[in-house]
Short mmCIF file of C-alpha atoms in Angstrom, two decimals:
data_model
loop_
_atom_site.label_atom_id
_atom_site.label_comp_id
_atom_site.label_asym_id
_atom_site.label_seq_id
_atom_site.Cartn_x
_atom_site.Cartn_y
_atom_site.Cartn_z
CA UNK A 1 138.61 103.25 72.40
CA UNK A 2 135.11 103.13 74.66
CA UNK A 3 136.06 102.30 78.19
CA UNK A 4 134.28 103.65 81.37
CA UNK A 5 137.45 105.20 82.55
CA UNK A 6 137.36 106.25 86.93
CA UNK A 7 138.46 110.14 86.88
CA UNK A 8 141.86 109.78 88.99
CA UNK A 9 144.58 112.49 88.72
CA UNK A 10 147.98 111.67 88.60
CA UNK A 11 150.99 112.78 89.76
CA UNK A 12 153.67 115.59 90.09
CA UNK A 13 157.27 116.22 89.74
CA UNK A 14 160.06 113.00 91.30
CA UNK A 15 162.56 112.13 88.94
CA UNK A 16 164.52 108.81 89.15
CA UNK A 17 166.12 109.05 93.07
CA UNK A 18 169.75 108.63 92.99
CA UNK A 19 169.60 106.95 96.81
CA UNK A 20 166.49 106.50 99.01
CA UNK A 21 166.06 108.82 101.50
CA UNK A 22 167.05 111.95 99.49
CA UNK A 23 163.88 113.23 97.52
CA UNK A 24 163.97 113.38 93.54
CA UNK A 25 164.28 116.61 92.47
CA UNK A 26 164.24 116.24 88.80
CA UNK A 27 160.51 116.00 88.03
CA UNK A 28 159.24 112.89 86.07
CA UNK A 29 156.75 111.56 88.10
CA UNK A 30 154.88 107.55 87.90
CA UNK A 31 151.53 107.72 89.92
CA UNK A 32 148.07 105.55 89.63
CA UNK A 33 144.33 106.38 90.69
CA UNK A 34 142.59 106.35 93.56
CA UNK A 35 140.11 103.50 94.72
CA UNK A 36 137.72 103.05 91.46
CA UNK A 37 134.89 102.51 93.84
CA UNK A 38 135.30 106.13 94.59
CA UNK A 39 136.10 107.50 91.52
CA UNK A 40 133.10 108.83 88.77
CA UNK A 41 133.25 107.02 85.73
CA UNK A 42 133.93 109.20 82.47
CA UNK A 43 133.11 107.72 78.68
CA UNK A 44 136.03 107.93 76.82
CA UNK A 45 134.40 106.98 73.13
CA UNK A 46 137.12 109.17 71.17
CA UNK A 47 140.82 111.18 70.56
CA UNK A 48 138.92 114.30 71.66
CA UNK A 49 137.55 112.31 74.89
CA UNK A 50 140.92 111.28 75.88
CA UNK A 51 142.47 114.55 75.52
CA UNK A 52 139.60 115.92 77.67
CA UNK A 53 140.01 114.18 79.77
CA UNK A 54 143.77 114.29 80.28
CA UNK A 55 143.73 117.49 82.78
CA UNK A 56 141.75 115.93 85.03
CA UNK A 57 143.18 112.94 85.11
CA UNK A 58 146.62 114.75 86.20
CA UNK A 59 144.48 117.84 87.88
CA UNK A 60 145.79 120.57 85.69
CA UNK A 61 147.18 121.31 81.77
CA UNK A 62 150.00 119.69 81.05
CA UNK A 63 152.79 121.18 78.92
CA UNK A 64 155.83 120.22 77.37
CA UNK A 65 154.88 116.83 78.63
CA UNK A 66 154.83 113.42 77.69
CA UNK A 67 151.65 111.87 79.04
CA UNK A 68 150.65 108.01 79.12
CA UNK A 69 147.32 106.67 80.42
CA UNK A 70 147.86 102.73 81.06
CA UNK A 71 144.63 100.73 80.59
CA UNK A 72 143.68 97.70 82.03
CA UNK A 73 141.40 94.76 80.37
CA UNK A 74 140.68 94.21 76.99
CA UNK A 75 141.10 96.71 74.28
CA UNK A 76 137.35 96.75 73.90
CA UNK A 77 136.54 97.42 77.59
CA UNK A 78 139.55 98.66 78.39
CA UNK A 79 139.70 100.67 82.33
CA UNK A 80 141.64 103.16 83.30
CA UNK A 81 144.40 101.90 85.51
CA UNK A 82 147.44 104.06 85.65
CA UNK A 83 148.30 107.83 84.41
CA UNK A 84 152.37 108.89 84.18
CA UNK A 85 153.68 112.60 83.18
CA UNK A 86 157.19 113.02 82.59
CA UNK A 87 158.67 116.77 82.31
CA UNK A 88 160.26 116.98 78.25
CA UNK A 89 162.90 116.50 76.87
CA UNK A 90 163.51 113.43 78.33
CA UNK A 91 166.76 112.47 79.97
CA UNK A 92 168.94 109.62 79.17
CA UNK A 93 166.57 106.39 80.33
CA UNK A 94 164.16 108.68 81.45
CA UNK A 95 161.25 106.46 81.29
CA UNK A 96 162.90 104.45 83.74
CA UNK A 97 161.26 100.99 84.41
CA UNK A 98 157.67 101.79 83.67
CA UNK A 99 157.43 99.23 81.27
CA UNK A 100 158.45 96.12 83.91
CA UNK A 101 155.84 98.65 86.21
CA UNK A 102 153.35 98.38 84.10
CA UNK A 103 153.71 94.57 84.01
CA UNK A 104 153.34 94.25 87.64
CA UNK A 105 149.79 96.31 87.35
CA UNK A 106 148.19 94.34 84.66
CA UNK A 107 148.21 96.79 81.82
CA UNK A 108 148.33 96.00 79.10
CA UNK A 109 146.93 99.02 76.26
CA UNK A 110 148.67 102.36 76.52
CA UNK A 111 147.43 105.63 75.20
CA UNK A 112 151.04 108.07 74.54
CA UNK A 113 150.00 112.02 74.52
CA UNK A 114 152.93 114.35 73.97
CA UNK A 115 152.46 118.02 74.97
CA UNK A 116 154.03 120.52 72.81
CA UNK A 117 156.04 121.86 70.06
CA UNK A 118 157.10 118.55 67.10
CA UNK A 119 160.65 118.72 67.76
CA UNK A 120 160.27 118.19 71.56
CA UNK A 121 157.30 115.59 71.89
CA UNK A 122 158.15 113.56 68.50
CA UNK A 123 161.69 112.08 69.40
CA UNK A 124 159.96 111.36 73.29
CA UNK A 125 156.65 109.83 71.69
CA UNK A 126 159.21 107.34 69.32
CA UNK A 127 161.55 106.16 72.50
CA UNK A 128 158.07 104.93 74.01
CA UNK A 129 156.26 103.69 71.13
CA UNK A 130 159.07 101.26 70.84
CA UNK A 131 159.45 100.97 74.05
CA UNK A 132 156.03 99.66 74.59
CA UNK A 133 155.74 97.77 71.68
CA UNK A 134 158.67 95.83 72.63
CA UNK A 135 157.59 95.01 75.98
CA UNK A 136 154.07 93.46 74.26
CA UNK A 137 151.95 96.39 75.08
CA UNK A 138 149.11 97.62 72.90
CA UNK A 139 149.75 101.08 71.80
CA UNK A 140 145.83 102.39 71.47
CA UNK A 141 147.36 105.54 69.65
CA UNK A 142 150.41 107.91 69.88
CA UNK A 143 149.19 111.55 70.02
CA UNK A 144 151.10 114.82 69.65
CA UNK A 145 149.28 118.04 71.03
CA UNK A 146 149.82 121.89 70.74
CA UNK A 147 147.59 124.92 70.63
CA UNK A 148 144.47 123.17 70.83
CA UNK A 149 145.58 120.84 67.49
CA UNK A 150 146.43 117.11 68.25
CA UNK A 151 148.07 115.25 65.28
CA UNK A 152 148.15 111.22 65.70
CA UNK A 153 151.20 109.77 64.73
CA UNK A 154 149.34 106.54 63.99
CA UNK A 155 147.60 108.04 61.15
CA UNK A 156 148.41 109.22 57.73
CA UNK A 157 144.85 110.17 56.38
CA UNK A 158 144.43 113.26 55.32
CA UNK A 159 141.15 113.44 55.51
CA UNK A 160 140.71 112.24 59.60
CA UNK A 161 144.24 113.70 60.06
CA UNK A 162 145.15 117.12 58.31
CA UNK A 163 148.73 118.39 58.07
CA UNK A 164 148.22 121.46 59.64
CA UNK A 165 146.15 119.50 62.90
CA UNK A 166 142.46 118.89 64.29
CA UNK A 167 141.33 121.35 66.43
CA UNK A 168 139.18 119.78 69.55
CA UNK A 169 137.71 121.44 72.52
CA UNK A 170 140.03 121.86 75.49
CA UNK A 171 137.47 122.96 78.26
CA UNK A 172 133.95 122.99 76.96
CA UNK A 173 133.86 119.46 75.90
CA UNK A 174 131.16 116.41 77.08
CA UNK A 175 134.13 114.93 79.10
CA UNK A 176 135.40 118.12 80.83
CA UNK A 177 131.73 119.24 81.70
CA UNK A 178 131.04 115.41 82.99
CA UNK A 179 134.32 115.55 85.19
CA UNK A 180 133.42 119.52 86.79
CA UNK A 181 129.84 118.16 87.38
CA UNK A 182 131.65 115.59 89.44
CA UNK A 183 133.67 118.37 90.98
CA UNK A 184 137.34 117.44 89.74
CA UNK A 185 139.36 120.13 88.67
CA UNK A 186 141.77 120.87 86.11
CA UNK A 187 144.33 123.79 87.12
CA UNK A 188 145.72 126.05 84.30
CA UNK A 189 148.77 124.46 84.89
CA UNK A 190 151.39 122.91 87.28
CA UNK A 191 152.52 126.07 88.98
CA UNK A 192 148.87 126.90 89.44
CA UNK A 193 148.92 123.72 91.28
CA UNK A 194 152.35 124.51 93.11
CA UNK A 195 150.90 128.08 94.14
CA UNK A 196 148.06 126.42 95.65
CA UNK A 197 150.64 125.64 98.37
CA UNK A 198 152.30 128.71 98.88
CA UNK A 199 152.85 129.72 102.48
CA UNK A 200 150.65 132.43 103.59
CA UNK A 201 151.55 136.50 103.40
CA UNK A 202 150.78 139.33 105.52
CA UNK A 203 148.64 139.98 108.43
CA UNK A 204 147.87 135.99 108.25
CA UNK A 205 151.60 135.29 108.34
CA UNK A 206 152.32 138.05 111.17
CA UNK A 207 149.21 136.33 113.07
CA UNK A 208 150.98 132.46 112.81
CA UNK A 209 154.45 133.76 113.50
CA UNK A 210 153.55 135.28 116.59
CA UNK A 211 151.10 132.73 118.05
CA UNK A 212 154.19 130.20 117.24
CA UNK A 213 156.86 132.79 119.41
CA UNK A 214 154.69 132.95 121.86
CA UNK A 215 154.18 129.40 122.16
CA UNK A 216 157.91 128.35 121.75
CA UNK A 217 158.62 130.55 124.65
CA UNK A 218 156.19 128.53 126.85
CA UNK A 219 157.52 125.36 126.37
CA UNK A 220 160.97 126.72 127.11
CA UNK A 221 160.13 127.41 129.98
CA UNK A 222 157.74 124.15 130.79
CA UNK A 223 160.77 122.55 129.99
CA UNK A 224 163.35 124.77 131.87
CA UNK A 225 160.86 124.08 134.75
CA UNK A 226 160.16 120.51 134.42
CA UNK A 227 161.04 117.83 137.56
CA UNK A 228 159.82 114.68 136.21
CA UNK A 229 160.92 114.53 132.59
CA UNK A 230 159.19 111.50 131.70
CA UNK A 231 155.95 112.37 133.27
CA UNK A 232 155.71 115.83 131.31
CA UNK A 233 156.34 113.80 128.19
CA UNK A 234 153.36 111.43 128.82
CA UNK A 235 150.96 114.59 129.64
CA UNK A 236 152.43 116.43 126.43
CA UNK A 237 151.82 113.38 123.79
CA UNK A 238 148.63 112.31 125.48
CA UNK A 239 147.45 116.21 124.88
CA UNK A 240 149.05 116.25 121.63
CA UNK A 241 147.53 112.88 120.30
CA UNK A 242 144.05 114.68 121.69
CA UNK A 243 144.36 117.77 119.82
CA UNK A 244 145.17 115.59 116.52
CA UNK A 245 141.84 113.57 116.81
CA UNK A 246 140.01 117.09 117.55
CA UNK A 247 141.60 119.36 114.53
CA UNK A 248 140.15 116.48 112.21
CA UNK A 249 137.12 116.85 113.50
CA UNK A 250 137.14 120.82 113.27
CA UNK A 251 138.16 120.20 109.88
CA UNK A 252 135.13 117.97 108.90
CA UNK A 253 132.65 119.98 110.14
CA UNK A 254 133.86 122.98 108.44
CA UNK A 255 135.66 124.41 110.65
CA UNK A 256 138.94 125.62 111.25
CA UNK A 257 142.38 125.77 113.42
CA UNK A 258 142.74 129.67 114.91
CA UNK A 259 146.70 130.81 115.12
CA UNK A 260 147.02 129.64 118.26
CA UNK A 261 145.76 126.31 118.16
CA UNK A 262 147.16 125.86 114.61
CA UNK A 263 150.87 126.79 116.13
CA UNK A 264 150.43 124.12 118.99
CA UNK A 265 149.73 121.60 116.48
CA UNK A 266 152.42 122.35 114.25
CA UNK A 267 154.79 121.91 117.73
CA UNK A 268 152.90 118.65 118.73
CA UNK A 269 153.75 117.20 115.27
CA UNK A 270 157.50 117.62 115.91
CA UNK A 271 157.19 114.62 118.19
CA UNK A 272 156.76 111.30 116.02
CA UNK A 273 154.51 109.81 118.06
CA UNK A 274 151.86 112.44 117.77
CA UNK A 275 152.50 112.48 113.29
CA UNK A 276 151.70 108.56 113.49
CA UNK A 277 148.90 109.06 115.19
CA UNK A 278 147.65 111.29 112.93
CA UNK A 279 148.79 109.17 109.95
CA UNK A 280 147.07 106.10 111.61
CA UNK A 281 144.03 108.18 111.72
CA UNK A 282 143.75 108.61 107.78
CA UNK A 283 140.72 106.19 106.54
CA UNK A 284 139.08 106.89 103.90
CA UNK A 285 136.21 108.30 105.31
CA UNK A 286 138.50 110.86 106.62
CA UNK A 287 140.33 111.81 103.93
CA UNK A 288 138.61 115.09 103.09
CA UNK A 289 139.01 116.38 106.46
CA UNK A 290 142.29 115.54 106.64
CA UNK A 291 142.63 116.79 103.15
CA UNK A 292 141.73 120.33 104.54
CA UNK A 293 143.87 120.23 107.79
CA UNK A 294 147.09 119.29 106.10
CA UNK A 295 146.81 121.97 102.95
CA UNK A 296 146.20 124.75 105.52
CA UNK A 297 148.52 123.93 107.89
CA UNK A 298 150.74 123.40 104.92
CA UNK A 299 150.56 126.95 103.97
CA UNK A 300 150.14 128.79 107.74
CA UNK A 301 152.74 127.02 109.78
CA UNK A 302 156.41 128.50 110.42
CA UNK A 303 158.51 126.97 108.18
CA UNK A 304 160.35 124.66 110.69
CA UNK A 305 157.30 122.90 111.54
CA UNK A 306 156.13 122.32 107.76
CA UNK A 307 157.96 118.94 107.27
CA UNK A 308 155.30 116.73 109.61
CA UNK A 309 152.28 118.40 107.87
CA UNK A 310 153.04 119.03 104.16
CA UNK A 311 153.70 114.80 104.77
CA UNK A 312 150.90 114.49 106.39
CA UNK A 313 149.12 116.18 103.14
CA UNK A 314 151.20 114.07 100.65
CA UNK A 315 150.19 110.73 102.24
CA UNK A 316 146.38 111.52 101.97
CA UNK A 317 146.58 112.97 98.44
CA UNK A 318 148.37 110.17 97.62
CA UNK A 319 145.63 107.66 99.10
CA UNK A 320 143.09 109.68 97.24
CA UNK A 321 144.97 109.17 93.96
CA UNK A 322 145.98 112.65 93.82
CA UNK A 323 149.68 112.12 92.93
CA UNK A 324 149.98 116.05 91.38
CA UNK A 325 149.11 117.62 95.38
CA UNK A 326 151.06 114.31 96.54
CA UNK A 327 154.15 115.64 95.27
CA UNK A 328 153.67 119.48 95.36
CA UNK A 329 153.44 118.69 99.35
CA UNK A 330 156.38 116.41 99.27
CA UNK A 331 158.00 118.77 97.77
CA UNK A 332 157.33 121.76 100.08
CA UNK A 333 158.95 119.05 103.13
CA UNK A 334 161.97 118.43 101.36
CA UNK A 335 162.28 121.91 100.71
CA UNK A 336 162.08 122.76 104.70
CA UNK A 337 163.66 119.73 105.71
CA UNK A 338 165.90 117.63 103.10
CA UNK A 339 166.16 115.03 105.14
CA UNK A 340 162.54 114.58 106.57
CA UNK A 341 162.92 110.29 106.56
CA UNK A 342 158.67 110.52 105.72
CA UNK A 343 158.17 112.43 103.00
CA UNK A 344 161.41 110.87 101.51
CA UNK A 345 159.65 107.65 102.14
CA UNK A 346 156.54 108.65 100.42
CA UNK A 347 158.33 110.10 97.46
CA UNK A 348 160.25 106.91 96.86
CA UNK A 349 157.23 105.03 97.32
CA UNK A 350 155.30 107.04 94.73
CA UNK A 351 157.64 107.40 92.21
CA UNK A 352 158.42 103.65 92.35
CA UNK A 353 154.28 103.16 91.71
CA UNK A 354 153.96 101.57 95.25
CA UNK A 355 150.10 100.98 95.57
CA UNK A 356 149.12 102.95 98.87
CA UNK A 357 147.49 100.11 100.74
CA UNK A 358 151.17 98.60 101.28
CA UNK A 359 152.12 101.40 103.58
CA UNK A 360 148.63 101.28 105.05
CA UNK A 361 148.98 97.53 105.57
CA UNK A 362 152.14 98.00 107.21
CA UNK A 363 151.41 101.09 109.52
CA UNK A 364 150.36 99.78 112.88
CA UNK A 365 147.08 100.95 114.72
CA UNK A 366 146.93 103.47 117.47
CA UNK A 367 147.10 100.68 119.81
CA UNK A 368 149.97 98.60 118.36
CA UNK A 369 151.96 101.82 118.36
CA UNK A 370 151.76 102.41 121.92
CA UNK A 371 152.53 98.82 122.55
CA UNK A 372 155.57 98.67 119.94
CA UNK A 373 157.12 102.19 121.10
CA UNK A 374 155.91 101.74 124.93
CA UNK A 375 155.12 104.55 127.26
CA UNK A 376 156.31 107.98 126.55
CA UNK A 377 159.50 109.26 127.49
CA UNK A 378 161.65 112.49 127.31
CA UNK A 379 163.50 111.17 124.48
CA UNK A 380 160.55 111.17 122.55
CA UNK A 381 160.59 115.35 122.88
CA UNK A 382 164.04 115.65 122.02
CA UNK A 383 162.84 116.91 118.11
CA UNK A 384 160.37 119.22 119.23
CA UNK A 385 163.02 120.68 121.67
CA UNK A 386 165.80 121.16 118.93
CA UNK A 387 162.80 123.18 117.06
CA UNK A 388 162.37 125.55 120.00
CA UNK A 389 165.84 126.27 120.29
CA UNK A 390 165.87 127.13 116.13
CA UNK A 391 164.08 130.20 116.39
CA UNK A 392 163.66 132.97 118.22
CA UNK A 393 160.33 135.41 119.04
CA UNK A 394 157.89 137.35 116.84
CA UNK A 395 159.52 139.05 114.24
CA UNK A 396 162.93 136.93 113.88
CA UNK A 397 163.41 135.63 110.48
CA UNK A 398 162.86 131.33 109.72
CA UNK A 399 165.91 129.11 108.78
CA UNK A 400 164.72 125.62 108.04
CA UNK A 401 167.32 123.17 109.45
CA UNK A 402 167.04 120.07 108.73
CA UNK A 403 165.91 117.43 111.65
CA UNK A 404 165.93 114.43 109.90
CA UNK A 405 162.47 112.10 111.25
#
C-alpha cells in the first residue's frame, strides 16, 4: 500500500441514535477528513506506516478499538478518504450501515486495525472482514495491535509474521515525525482528549462565575426597566452580533476574551440569532480563530451558557475534519443541555457521515438571516431571559436545565 494519504483525524464517541434530536451516548463514532487541499500529505509505503499513522489520523491512541481507514482510488494510488473508530466489543449491528456509507463516498479499499487484547479485536476484525468483503470492498489488510506488536490476520508467514508479533515504532517513526513537523498531534489517549475540555478550576472559575453574576444581575434589571421591549431587543442583538465579529478577531490575533467580556458573550449566545451569526461567520479562513474562541469559552463559561459554544466548537472541528474534538464538544452540550436542537443536529449529522458542506450549503448568510427571521423582537430574548432567572449571584452553585434551541 503507497498512497499519499492527507493527515485528517477522525472522530469521537456517537453510537447509533435511537431518535434524532437526542445525542448518542454510546460511543462508536463514523467521521471523514477535512478538505485535502488543506491537509499535509503523509507516505504510507508500509504496515508500520499505517499504524503510525493511525493516532493522528484520529488525534490520539486508540485502545480497545476497532479502527478502519477507507481509501479512495485504485489500490495502487489509493487516497485517504474516510477514518471510523468504534469503542470494542462491538454491540449487536454495531457497524451499523458503514458499508452502504462507504458506497455513497467512493471507497472502495479498506485497511481494518483492531486495538487490543486477541479475544476482543479478533471476533470484531472477522464481523468486518466479511462484512466488507461482501459488500465488494478490497480489504488492503486486517491488522490486530497490542503492546507495540501488530499481528496481520492476512498472513501466515512466519518469517514476515511471527507468532509472538512484530514490534514497530509507535512514536519515533518517519510517519509520526512527518505528521508533528506538520504540527498534528496525537494525544495519549481519548480522555487526554476529553480533559482537554474540562471546565476551568479555581481562581479562573471564581473570576468567570462572578463576572457572569454580576452580569445576570444587570440585565435583570435592563429588563425589569425596559419600556419598549422590541427596541431593547434590536439594540441587544445588534451589540451582541458586534461583539461576535470582534471576539473572532481577538482570537486571531492572539488575543483573548477577559471574564467580563467572555461572560457577556456567553449571555449574547443564548439568543439564536446572535449563535447563527457566529456560525455563518465560520469560513475556512477563520477556522483557527474560531477554533480558539469556542475551546476556551468551552471550558470558562458557567455551565448554563456552555450549550451555544461547545456547538459552536463542534461545528468548526467538524469542518476542519477533526471529528475526535467534534464530538468531545458535542458531548460537553448534551451534557449541559440534553436537548440543545444544534449540537443534536451536528451529532446526527456526523455520525450519519454527512459531508460538512451540506449544512454549510444550507445555512443562510448574515443577510438572508435577517431577511428570513425579520427585525428583532422580544421574543427573540425569551432564552436568554429563562437563563437569568436559572441562577443566582457569585457563589451559588450551577444546575444545567435544559432549554432546548
Amino acid at each position: 500500500m503507497t498512497p499519499n494519504t492527507p493527515a485528517s483525524p477522525e472522530p469521537p464517541p456517537a453510537g447509533s441514535p435511537a431518535a434524532f434530536p437526542a445525542l448518542p451516548a454510546v460511543p462508536s463514532p463514523p467521521s471523514r477528513p477535512s478538505s485535502p487541499a488543506a491537509q499535509p500529505r503523509l507516505l504510507l509505503g508500509s504496515t508500520e506506516d499505517v499504524l503510525g499513522a493511525v493516532p493522528y489520523l484520529l488525534g490520539f491512541h486508540p485502545a480497545d478499538s476497532l479502527v478502519v481507514i477507507g481509501l479512495t482510488g485504485s489500490l495502487s494510488r489509493g487516497r485517504l478518504h474516510l477514518t471510523v473508530r468504534w469503542d470494542l466489543p462491538l454491540g449487536p449491528g454495531g457497524l451499523g450501515q458503514i458499508v452502504p456509507l462507504f458506497g455513497k463516498e467512493g471507497v472502495t479499499q479498506v485497511v481494518v486495525v483492531g486495538y487490543g487484547a486477541g479475544p476482543l479485536v479478533t471476533p470484531a476484525v472477522d464481523e468486518a472482514v466479511a462484512l466488507f468483503r461482501r459488500g465488494g470492498l478490497t480489504v488492503v489488510d486486517a491488522l490486530r495491535v497490542e503492546d507495540g506488536r501488530y499481528w496481520s490476520y492476512g498472513c501466515s508467514r512466519t518469517d514476515c509474521c511471527p507468532a509472538d508479533g512484530m514490534p514497530y515504532e509507535r512514536q519515533a517513526g518517519a510517519v509520526a515525525a512527518e505528521a508533528v513537523l506538520h504540527g498534528l498531534v496525537a494525544l495519549p489517549d481519548r480522555q487526554t482528549l476529553e480533559r482537554s475540555l474540562d471546565p476551568v478550576t479555581g481562581p479562573a472559575r471564581e473570576a468567570i462565575r462572578e463576572a457572569t453574576g454580576r452580569l445576570t444581575e444587570e440585565m435583570r434589571g435592563r429588563l425589569a426597566g425596559c419600556h419598549d421591549a422590541d427596541g431593547f431587543a434590536a439594540e441587544f442583538v445588534a451589540d451582541g452580533m458586534a461583539r461576535v465579529r470582534e471576539a473572532v478577531v481577538t482570537y486571531a490575533s492572539g488575543g483573548r476574551l477577559d471574564e467580563e467580556q467572555a461572560a457577556r458573550l456567553g449571555l449574547d449566545l443564548a439568543v439564536i440569532r446572535i449563535r447563527d451569526e457566529a456560525w455563518a461567520l465560520v469560513t475556512d479562513e477563520s477556522h483557527d480563530a474560531h477554533l480558539k474562541l469556542w475551546h476556551d469559552l468551552t471550558r470558562r463559561l458557567e455551565p448554563r451558557f456552555v450549550p451555544p459554544v461547545a456547538s459552536l466548537l463542534g461545528l468548526v472541528a467538524w469542518r476542519r475534519g477533526d471529528s475526535a474534538l467534534a464530538g468531545v464538544a458535542l458531548t460537553r452540550a448534551h451534557e449541559a443541555d440534553p436537548g440543545y436542537s444544534m449540537a443534536n443536529l451536528l451529532a446526527h449529522a456526523i455520525h450519519h457521515l454527512v459531508p460538512p458542506h451540506v449544512l454549510d450549503d444550507r445555512m443562510p448568510s448574515p443577510e438572508q438571516l435577517d431577511q428570513e427571521m425579520g427585525g428583532p423582537r422580544m421574543a427573540w430574548l425569551l432564552p436568554m431571559a429563562a437563563l437569568l432567572e436559572e441562577a443566582g449571584g457569585p457563589g451559588r452553585e450551577e444546575a444545567a436545565t435544559p432549554t432546548r434551541h
